[in-house]
C-alpha positions as CSV (number, residue, x, y, z in Angstrom):
1,M,-48.9,56.9,33.5
2,K,-47.1,60.0,34.9
3,T,-46.8,63.1,32.9
4,V,-43.4,65.0,33.0
5,L,-43.4,68.7,31.8
6,I,-40.4,70.4,30.0
7,V,-39.3,73.9,30.0
8,E,-36.3,75.8,28.8
9,C,-34.9,79.1,29.4
10,M,-31.0,79.7,28.3
11,Q,-29.0,83.0,28.1
12,E,-25.6,84.2,29.3
13,I,-24.9,87.8,29.5
14,S,-22.2,89.9,30.0
15,S,-22.9,93.1,32.4
16,F,-19.9,94.8,30.6
17,N,-21.5,94.9,27.1
18,P,-23.3,98.2,26.7
19,V,-25.5,96.7,24.1
20,P,-28.6,95.3,25.7
21,S,-30.3,92.0,24.5
22,E,-34.2,92.0,23.6
23,Y,-36.9,89.6,23.1
24,E,-36.1,89.2,19.5
25,N,-32.8,87.7,20.3
26,F,-34.6,84.6,21.8
27,E,-35.7,81.5,19.3
28,I,-38.8,80.2,21.1
29,E,-40.1,76.9,20.6
30,Q,-43.4,75.5,21.8
31,G,-45.4,72.5,22.2
32,E,-44.3,69.8,19.7
33,A,-41.7,71.7,18.6
34,L,-39.4,70.3,21.4
35,F,-39.6,67.1,20.2
36,A,-37.3,68.1,17.0
37,H,-34.3,67.9,20.1
38,R,-34.8,64.1,19.8
39,G,-31.4,62.5,18.9
40,G,-29.7,65.9,19.2
41,N,-26.8,66.8,21.7
42,T,-28.9,69.2,23.8
43,A,-30.1,69.0,27.2
44,I,-33.8,68.6,25.9
45,G,-32.2,65.9,23.7
46,G,-30.8,63.7,26.4
47,A,-33.9,64.4,28.7
48,L,-36.2,63.0,25.9
49,Q,-34.0,60.2,25.4
50,I,-34.4,58.7,28.9
51,L,-37.9,60.0,29.5
52,N,-39.1,58.5,25.9
53,A,-37.5,55.0,26.8
54,D,-40.0,54.7,30.1
55,A,-43.1,53.3,29.2
56,G,-45.1,54.7,32.4
57,I,-43.8,58.2,31.4
58,R,-45.5,60.9,29.0
59,V,-43.7,63.7,28.1
60,M,-45.6,66.9,27.8
61,P,-43.6,69.6,25.8
62,G,-43.9,73.1,27.2
63,I,-41.8,76.0,26.1
64,A,-38.0,76.5,25.2
65,A,-36.5,79.9,24.8
66,R,-32.9,80.0,24.0
67,A,-30.7,83.2,22.7
68,G,-27.1,83.7,22.0
69,S,-25.0,85.3,24.9
70,A,-25.2,88.9,24.7
71,G,-25.8,92.2,26.9
72,L,-28.4,92.3,29.9
73,L,-31.7,91.7,28.8
74,S,-34.0,94.9,28.6
75,E,-36.6,95.6,31.3
76,Q,-39.2,95.3,28.3
77,G,-37.7,92.3,26.9
78,W,-37.7,90.2,30.4
79,R,-41.2,91.0,30.8
80,R,-42.3,89.8,27.6
81,L,-40.2,86.6,27.6
82,S,-41.0,85.7,31.4
83,Q,-44.9,86.3,31.0
84,Q,-44.8,83.9,27.8
85,L,-42.6,81.5,29.9
86,L,-45.0,81.4,32.8
87,E,-48.2,81.7,30.7
88,A,-47.0,78.2,28.8
89,V,-46.4,76.6,32.1
90,R,-49.9,77.9,33.9
91,A,-51.4,76.3,30.9
92,K,-50.2,72.7,31.5
93,I,-49.4,72.6,35.0
94,D,-52.8,70.9,36.1
95,A,-51.9,67.9,34.2
96,V,-48.3,67.6,35.4
97,D,-46.7,65.0,37.8
98,A,-43.1,66.2,37.5
99,I,-40.9,69.2,35.7
100,Y,-37.8,69.2,34.1
101,V,-36.4,72.8,33.4
102,S,-33.3,73.2,31.2
103,L,-31.4,76.9,32.3
104,H,-27.9,78.1,31.5
105,G,-27.8,79.7,34.9
106,A,-26.0,83.0,34.0
107,M,-28.9,85.4,32.7
108,G,-29.6,88.6,33.7
109,A,-32.3,91.4,32.9
110,S,-32.9,95.2,33.8
111,G,-34.6,94.9,37.2
112,E,-34.3,91.5,37.8
113,L,-30.7,89.9,38.4
114,D,-31.9,86.5,39.3
115,P,-34.1,85.7,36.4
116,E,-33.9,81.9,36.9
117,G,-34.3,82.2,40.5
118,F,-37.9,84.2,39.8
119,L,-38.8,81.7,37.3
120,L,-38.3,78.7,39.5
121,S,-40.1,80.1,42.4
122,E,-43.1,81.0,40.3
123,I,-43.1,77.4,38.9
124,R,-42.9,76.1,42.4
125,A,-45.6,78.2,43.3
126,M,-47.9,76.9,40.4
127,A,-46.9,73.3,40.8
128,G,-47.3,73.2,44.6
129,P,-44.6,71.8,47.1
130,D,-45.2,68.1,46.1
131,T,-44.2,68.1,42.2
132,P,-40.5,67.3,41.8
133,I,-38.6,69.8,40.1
134,V,-35.3,69.0,38.6
135,I,-33.2,71.3,36.5
136,S,-29.9,71.2,34.5
137,L,-27.1,73.9,34.4
138,D,-24.4,75.4,32.5
139,L,-21.0,75.1,34.9
140,H,-20.6,78.5,34.0
141,G,-24.3,79.2,35.6
142,I,-25.0,81.0,38.9
143,L,-27.1,78.7,41.4
144,T,-28.7,81.3,43.5
145,E,-30.4,80.7,47.0
146,K,-33.7,81.4,45.4
147,M,-33.4,78.8,42.7
148,I,-32.1,76.1,45.2
149,K,-35.0,76.6,47.4
150,A,-37.5,75.8,44.5
151,I,-36.0,72.5,43.2
152,D,-35.6,68.8,44.4
153,G,-32.5,68.2,42.3
154,L,-30.1,69.0,39.6
155,A,-27.4,68.0,37.0
156,I,-24.6,70.2,36.1
157,Y,-22.4,70.2,32.8
158,H,-19.0,68.1,33.6
159,T,-17.1,69.5,30.3
160,Y,-15.8,72.4,29.0
161,P,-15.4,73.2,26.4
162,H,-18.9,71.9,26.4
163,V,-19.6,68.6,24.9
164,D,-21.7,67.0,27.4
165,F,-25.2,68.9,26.9
166,A,-27.2,65.6,26.3
167,D,-25.5,63.5,29.1
168,T,-26.3,66.5,31.5
169,G,-30.1,66.3,30.2
170,A,-30.0,62.7,30.7
171,R,-28.6,62.8,34.4
172,A,-31.3,65.2,35.1
173,A,-34.3,63.0,33.6
174,R,-32.7,60.1,35.5
175,L,-32.9,61.9,38.8
176,L,-36.2,63.1,38.0
177,L,-37.6,59.6,37.4
178,R,-36.0,58.6,40.7
179,L,-37.8,61.2,42.8
180,M,-41.0,60.3,40.7
181,A,-40.7,56.9,41.9
182,G,-40.8,57.6,45.6
183,G,-37.0,58.0,46.2
184,P,-36.1,60.0,49.5
185,P,-35.8,63.8,49.1
186,A,-32.4,64.7,48.0
187,A,-29.9,66.5,50.4
188,I,-28.2,69.2,48.4
189,A,-24.9,71.0,49.7
190,R,-23.7,74.1,48.4
191,A,-20.3,75.4,49.4
192,V,-19.9,78.8,48.0
193,I,-16.1,80.0,47.0
194,P,-15.5,83.6,46.7
195,A,-13.4,83.4,43.7
196,L,-14.2,84.4,40.0
197,V,-11.8,82.3,37.5
198,R,-10.8,82.3,33.9
199,G,-8.0,80.6,32.2
200,D,-6.6,77.5,30.4
201,E,-6.7,75.4,33.7
202,L,-10.4,75.6,33.4
203,I,-10.2,73.2,30.2
204,T,-11.7,69.9,31.8
205,R,-9.4,67.7,29.4
206,T,-6.2,69.2,30.5
207,G,-6.8,71.7,33.3
208,C,-6.8,71.4,37.3
209,Y,-10.3,72.3,37.3
210,G,-10.8,69.1,35.3
211,D,-9.2,66.8,38.0
212,L,-11.9,68.2,40.4
213,I,-14.7,67.8,37.9
214,R,-13.5,64.1,37.4
215,E,-13.9,63.4,41.5
216,C,-17.5,64.7,40.9
217,Q,-18.0,62.1,38.2
218,R,-16.2,59.6,40.4
219,L,-18.8,60.4,43.4
220,E,-21.6,60.0,41.0
221,A,-20.7,56.8,39.2
222,E,-19.9,55.2,42.8
223,G,-23.3,56.3,44.3
224,S,-22.1,58.4,46.9
225,A,-23.8,61.2,45.1
226,L,-26.8,61.8,43.2
227,S,-25.1,64.4,41.2
228,A,-22.1,66.5,41.9
229,G,-20.4,69.5,39.9
230,V,-18.4,72.6,40.6
231,M,-19.9,75.5,39.0
232,I,-17.3,78.4,38.1
233,G,-20.2,80.9,37.3
234,N,-19.7,83.5,34.6
235,P,-17.3,86.3,35.9
236,F,-19.0,88.8,33.3
237,T,-22.5,88.2,34.9
238,D,-22.1,90.9,37.4
239,V,-24.9,90.0,39.9
240,P,-25.0,89.7,43.6
241,E,-24.3,85.9,43.8
242,V,-21.8,85.4,41.1
243,C,-19.1,83.0,42.6
244,S,-17.7,79.9,42.2
245,Q,-19.4,76.8,43.9
246,V,-19.6,73.2,44.8
247,I,-23.0,71.5,44.5
248,I,-23.2,67.9,45.9
249,S,-26.7,66.2,46.2
250,T,-26.9,62.8,47.9
251,D,-29.8,60.4,48.7
252,G,-30.5,62.0,51.9
253,D,-27.6,61.7,53.4
254,G,-26.7,65.3,54.2
255,K,-23.3,64.8,56.0
256,T,-21.7,63.0,53.1
257,A,-23.0,66.1,50.9
258,Q,-21.3,68.8,53.3
259,R,-18.0,66.7,53.8
260,E,-17.4,66.3,49.8
261,A,-18.6,70.0,49.0
262,E,-16.3,71.3,51.6
263,R,-13.6,68.9,50.7
264,L,-13.6,70.0,46.7
265,A,-14.2,73.7,47.8
266,A,-11.0,73.6,49.7
267,E,-9.3,72.2,46.9
268,F,-10.6,74.6,44.5
269,W,-9.4,77.4,46.7
270,A,-6.0,76.5,46.9
271,M,-5.9,76.3,42.9
272,R,-7.5,79.5,42.5
273,H,-4.5,81.6,41.3
274,R,-3.7,78.6,38.6
275,M,-7.2,79.2,37.5
276,Q,-6.6,82.7,36.0
277,S,-5.6,83.4,32.4
278,R,-2.3,84.0,31.0
279,L,-2.8,87.2,28.7
280,V,0.0,87.7,25.8
281,P,0.5,91.3,24.9
282,L,-0.8,91.8,21.4
283,E,2.8,93.4,20.3
284,R,4.6,90.4,21.4
285,A,2.1,88.1,20.1
286,I,2.4,89.8,16.7
287,G,6.1,89.7,16.8
288,Q,6.2,85.9,17.6
289,A,3.6,85.3,15.0
290,R,6.0,86.5,12.2
291,T,8.6,84.1,12.8
292,L,6.4,81.1,13.2
293,K,5.6,78.6,10.4
294,G,2.1,77.3,9.8
295,T,-0.9,78.8,11.0
296,V,-1.3,80.8,14.5
297,C,-4.4,81.6,16.4
298,F,-4.9,84.6,18.1
299,T,-7.7,84.2,20.6
300,D,-9.6,87.3,21.2
301,A,-11.4,86.1,24.4
302,A,-12.1,89.7,25.5
303,D,-14.8,90.1,22.6
304,A,-16.1,86.5,22.9
305,T,-19.9,86.6,21.4
306,S,-20.6,83.3,23.1
307,S,-19.5,85.0,26.6
308,G,-21.7,87.9,26.1
309,A,-19.4,90.6,24.3
310,S,-20.7,92.9,21.4
311,G,-18.3,91.1,18.9
312,D,-17.3,94.5,17.2
313,S,-13.8,94.5,18.6
314,N,-11.5,95.6,15.9
315,V,-8.6,95.8,18.2
316,I,-6.4,92.8,16.9
317,L,-7.0,94.1,13.2
318,Q,-6.0,97.4,13.5
319,A,-2.7,96.3,15.7
320,L,-2.0,93.7,12.9
321,R,-2.4,96.5,10.3
322,E,-0.3,98.8,11.9
323,A,2.6,96.7,12.4
324,K,2.5,95.7,8.9
325,Y,2.1,91.9,9.3
326,P,2.5,90.7,6.1
327,K,0.7,87.0,6.1
328,R,-2.7,86.2,5.4
329,V,-5.5,87.1,8.1
330,L,-8.8,85.4,8.8
331,A,-10.9,87.1,11.3
332,Q,-14.6,87.9,12.3
333,I,-16.6,91.1,13.3
334,V,-20.0,92.1,14.0
335,D,-21.0,95.0,11.8
336,P,-24.7,95.4,10.8
337,A,-23.9,98.6,8.8
338,A,-20.7,97.1,7.1
339,A,-22.6,93.9,6.1
340,A,-25.5,95.9,4.8
341,A,-23.2,98.1,2.6
342,A,-21.7,94.9,1.1
343,H,-24.9,93.6,0.5
344,Q,-26.0,96.6,-1.2
345,A,-23.0,97.0,-3.3
346,G,-22.9,93.2,-4.5
347,V,-20.2,90.5,-5.2
348,G,-17.1,91.9,-6.8
349,A,-17.7,95.5,-5.9
350,T,-15.0,97.5,-4.0
351,L,-16.3,99.8,-1.5
352,S,-14.7,102.5,1.2
353,L,-16.5,101.8,4.7
354,T,-15.7,101.5,8.4
355,L,-15.4,98.2,10.3
356,G,-16.1,97.7,14.1
357,G,-16.5,100.1,16.8
358,G,-20.0,100.8,16.2
359,M,-21.5,99.0,19.1
360,D,-19.1,99.0,22.2
361,A,-18.0,102.3,21.4
362,E,-16.2,103.3,24.5
363,R,-13.8,100.4,24.1
364,Y,-13.2,100.5,20.0
365,R,-13.1,103.1,17.2
366,P,-14.4,102.4,13.9
367,M,-11.7,101.3,11.3
368,P,-11.5,102.9,7.8
369,V,-10.8,100.2,4.9
370,T,-11.3,99.9,1.4
371,A,-12.4,96.4,0.6
372,R,-13.7,94.1,-1.9
373,V,-16.7,92.1,-1.5
374,K,-15.8,88.4,-1.8
375,L,-19.1,86.6,-1.0
376,L,-22.7,87.4,0.6
377,S,-24.8,84.9,2.6
378,D,-27.7,84.6,4.8
379,G,-25.4,84.1,7.8
380,R,-26.9,80.7,8.5
381,A,-24.8,78.2,9.6
382,R,-25.0,75.2,12.7
383,L,-22.9,74.7,15.6
384,E,-20.2,71.7,15.1
385,T,-20.9,70.4,18.5
386,M,-24.4,70.7,19.3
387,G,-25.8,71.0,15.7
388,L,-28.0,74.2,16.7
389,P,-28.8,76.7,14.3
390,L,-26.9,80.2,14.1
391,D,-28.2,83.2,12.4
392,A,-26.0,85.9,12.0
393,G,-28.1,87.8,9.6
394,A,-26.9,89.2,6.5
395,T,-23.2,88.5,6.1
396,A,-20.5,89.2,4.0
397,V,-16.9,88.1,3.5
398,L,-14.6,91.4,2.7
399,A,-11.0,91.2,1.5
400,F,-8.7,94.1,2.1
401,E,-4.9,94.1,1.9
402,Q,-3.8,90.7,3.7
403,F,-7.2,90.6,5.6
404,T,-10.3,88.3,5.1
405,V,-13.2,89.2,7.3
406,V,-16.3,87.5,8.1
407,V,-18.8,90.8,8.6
408,M,-22.0,89.6,10.4
409,S,-25.2,91.5,11.2
410,R,-25.9,89.8,14.5
411,T,-23.9,88.2,17.5
412,V,-23.7,84.2,17.3
413,S,-21.5,82.0,19.0
414,L,-18.0,81.7,17.6
415,F,-16.7,79.0,19.8
416,D,-16.4,76.7,16.7
417,R,-15.4,77.0,12.9
418,A,-19.2,77.1,11.8
419,M,-19.4,80.6,10.6
420,Y,-15.9,80.2,8.7
421,F,-16.8,77.1,7.1
422,A,-20.3,78.4,6.3
423,C,-18.9,81.3,4.2
424,G,-16.3,78.7,2.4
425,L,-13.3,79.5,4.5
426,N,-11.3,76.9,6.0
427,P,-8.8,78.3,9.0
428,A,-6.1,76.1,7.7
429,D,-5.5,78.2,4.6
430,F,-4.6,81.4,6.7
431,D,-1.6,82.2,8.3
432,L,-3.1,83.6,11.2
433,V,-6.6,83.1,12.5
434,V,-8.8,85.2,15.0
435,V,-11.0,83.5,17.3
436,K,-13.3,85.5,19.4
437,S,-13.9,82.6,22.1
438,P,-11.7,81.8,25.1
439,H,-11.7,78.4,23.9
440,T,-12.6,75.9,21.3
441,E,-12.6,72.0,21.4
442,Y,-9.2,70.8,21.0
443,H,-9.3,69.2,17.3
444,M,-10.7,72.8,16.0
445,Y,-7.5,74.8,16.4
446,D,-5.0,73.7,19.4
447,G,-4.7,70.2,17.9
448,W,-3.0,71.5,14.7
449,V,-2.1,75.2,14.9
450,A,1.6,76.1,15.6
451,A,0.8,78.3,18.3
452,N,-2.3,80.0,20.2
453,F,-1.9,83.5,21.9
454,N,-4.4,84.5,24.1
455,I,-4.3,88.1,23.5
456,D,-4.4,90.8,26.2
457,A,-7.3,92.9,24.7
458,P,-9.9,95.5,25.9
459,G,-13.5,93.9,26.1
460,A,-16.9,92.9,27.6
461,T,-15.5,89.6,28.2
462,S,-11.7,90.3,29.4
463,A,-10.2,87.6,31.3
464,N,-8.3,90.4,33.0
465,I,-11.4,90.2,35.7
466,A,-10.1,92.8,37.9
467,Q,-10.3,95.4,35.4
468,L,-13.6,94.8,34.3
469,G,-15.4,97.0,36.8
470,H,-17.8,94.5,39.1
471,R,-20.1,96.7,41.2
472,I,-22.8,94.4,42.3
473,C,-21.4,91.0,43.1
474,A,-20.4,90.0,46.8
475,R,-17.3,91.3,48.3
476,P,-14.6,90.3,49.1
477,M,-14.1,88.5,45.9
478,F,-10.9,87.0,44.6
479,P,-9.1,88.3,42.3
480,L,-11.1,91.6,43.0
481,D,-9.8,91.5,46.6
482,A,-6.9,90.2,48.6
483,I,-8.4,87.3,50.5
484,H,-6.0,86.0,53.0
485,E,-8.3,83.1,54.6
486,F,-11.0,81.1,53.4
487,V,-12.7,77.9,55.2
488,P,-15.2,76.5,53.2
489,R,-18.8,76.0,54.6
490,A,-21.3,74.0,53.1
491,T,-24.8,74.8,53.5
492,L,-27.5,72.1,53.3
493,H,-30.8,72.2,51.4
494,R,-33.6,69.4,51.7
495,R,-37.2,69.6,50.5
496,G,-39.9,67.5,51.7
């Protein structure tokens, strides 16, 4: 019987969020606690399904660390987290035949701009050159040179909005079993594309990006590739190797891997202009929302907590107020002081306070309101798709004028309706709903709202990429720079 060690480290950050994240942002699971992922729609859950079905495999649960998207991880937080992760691996490495590592790929820490590369290099040094290591990655991850040199294979998400967490873990586990069975070392071709993209065309169900992903799925299904993916990175993680890239892994056939990677990279490059957001001025969106029947959605992607923003933008609320928008508005905001004041006052109380502008103070200003406390909660919920827990801390529902606002103490992912539902609020009961996420699954809003306006607003995750202020990423980079000619060239990596 052979032993597979499972490790996870996942966080996505925005370098433009001034609030650093800390070790305390991470939920840490160790040992048999990882088995709770069985049957769940997580990468570990999918990997366990495949590994547990093989009678010749024993799973050794190591450690899993997961944090919501936020600002750059502090130096102290990274030091503590990385030491804990590597110590957990070191304690079990001697009994391991192979390793599966679940990653996001868009981490960043003060003093270490390639955390995943560092972890994988350290794990490789402990495991030695002959132990297979396979990873899974979010398509918004950033596969770096250091990462790819440390691994034997990888699987990448194929959906956005993401629903294939377990499927990706399962694909990674199948690849790991193949390597353990003595299959030849994979040839991994990587074609880097100097482009940062953000927009509706990245929705894989409907956008042109989805056409490229389906080509990757075809290559996998017909056996031309062991794994294939197009990674669009996270344009808000300002690190040296942020980019878009095509990754093709084959069963030793390097020429095919390179050819297909370059072909898909050329197709991607030709569509780069389409893969930019079409933003709507806030004043125009408010004007049109007045005339529409049915619920409208205001997408505040610039303050998307799931992408690493602070969540304390009140720009849309303030504009609706100043425009005297008359209909019912439902929104969310991160403001620990306001949430604490509401909890102290109690349900039914009326209090004067400010909302927002307390975290990203350079972009937002506190908004004074006199509000009634409608509901108080512990801020706990579960994501609709993944089922993973959310903990927004002390949470309150405040009502003032025509506004109903869910006020949270901590940032959590808001790419579904979970926090609204957990507070007894149904978006369909309101005329305008603010969603702090670039996209949600189709049925959550787009399938039934009268219109969805992607608002042009300031924020640490603004889709107006050229205005964010990148300082570290490689240049030239579209759309930060004009690039008149680009010919993809894939590099080949092969271990063993």
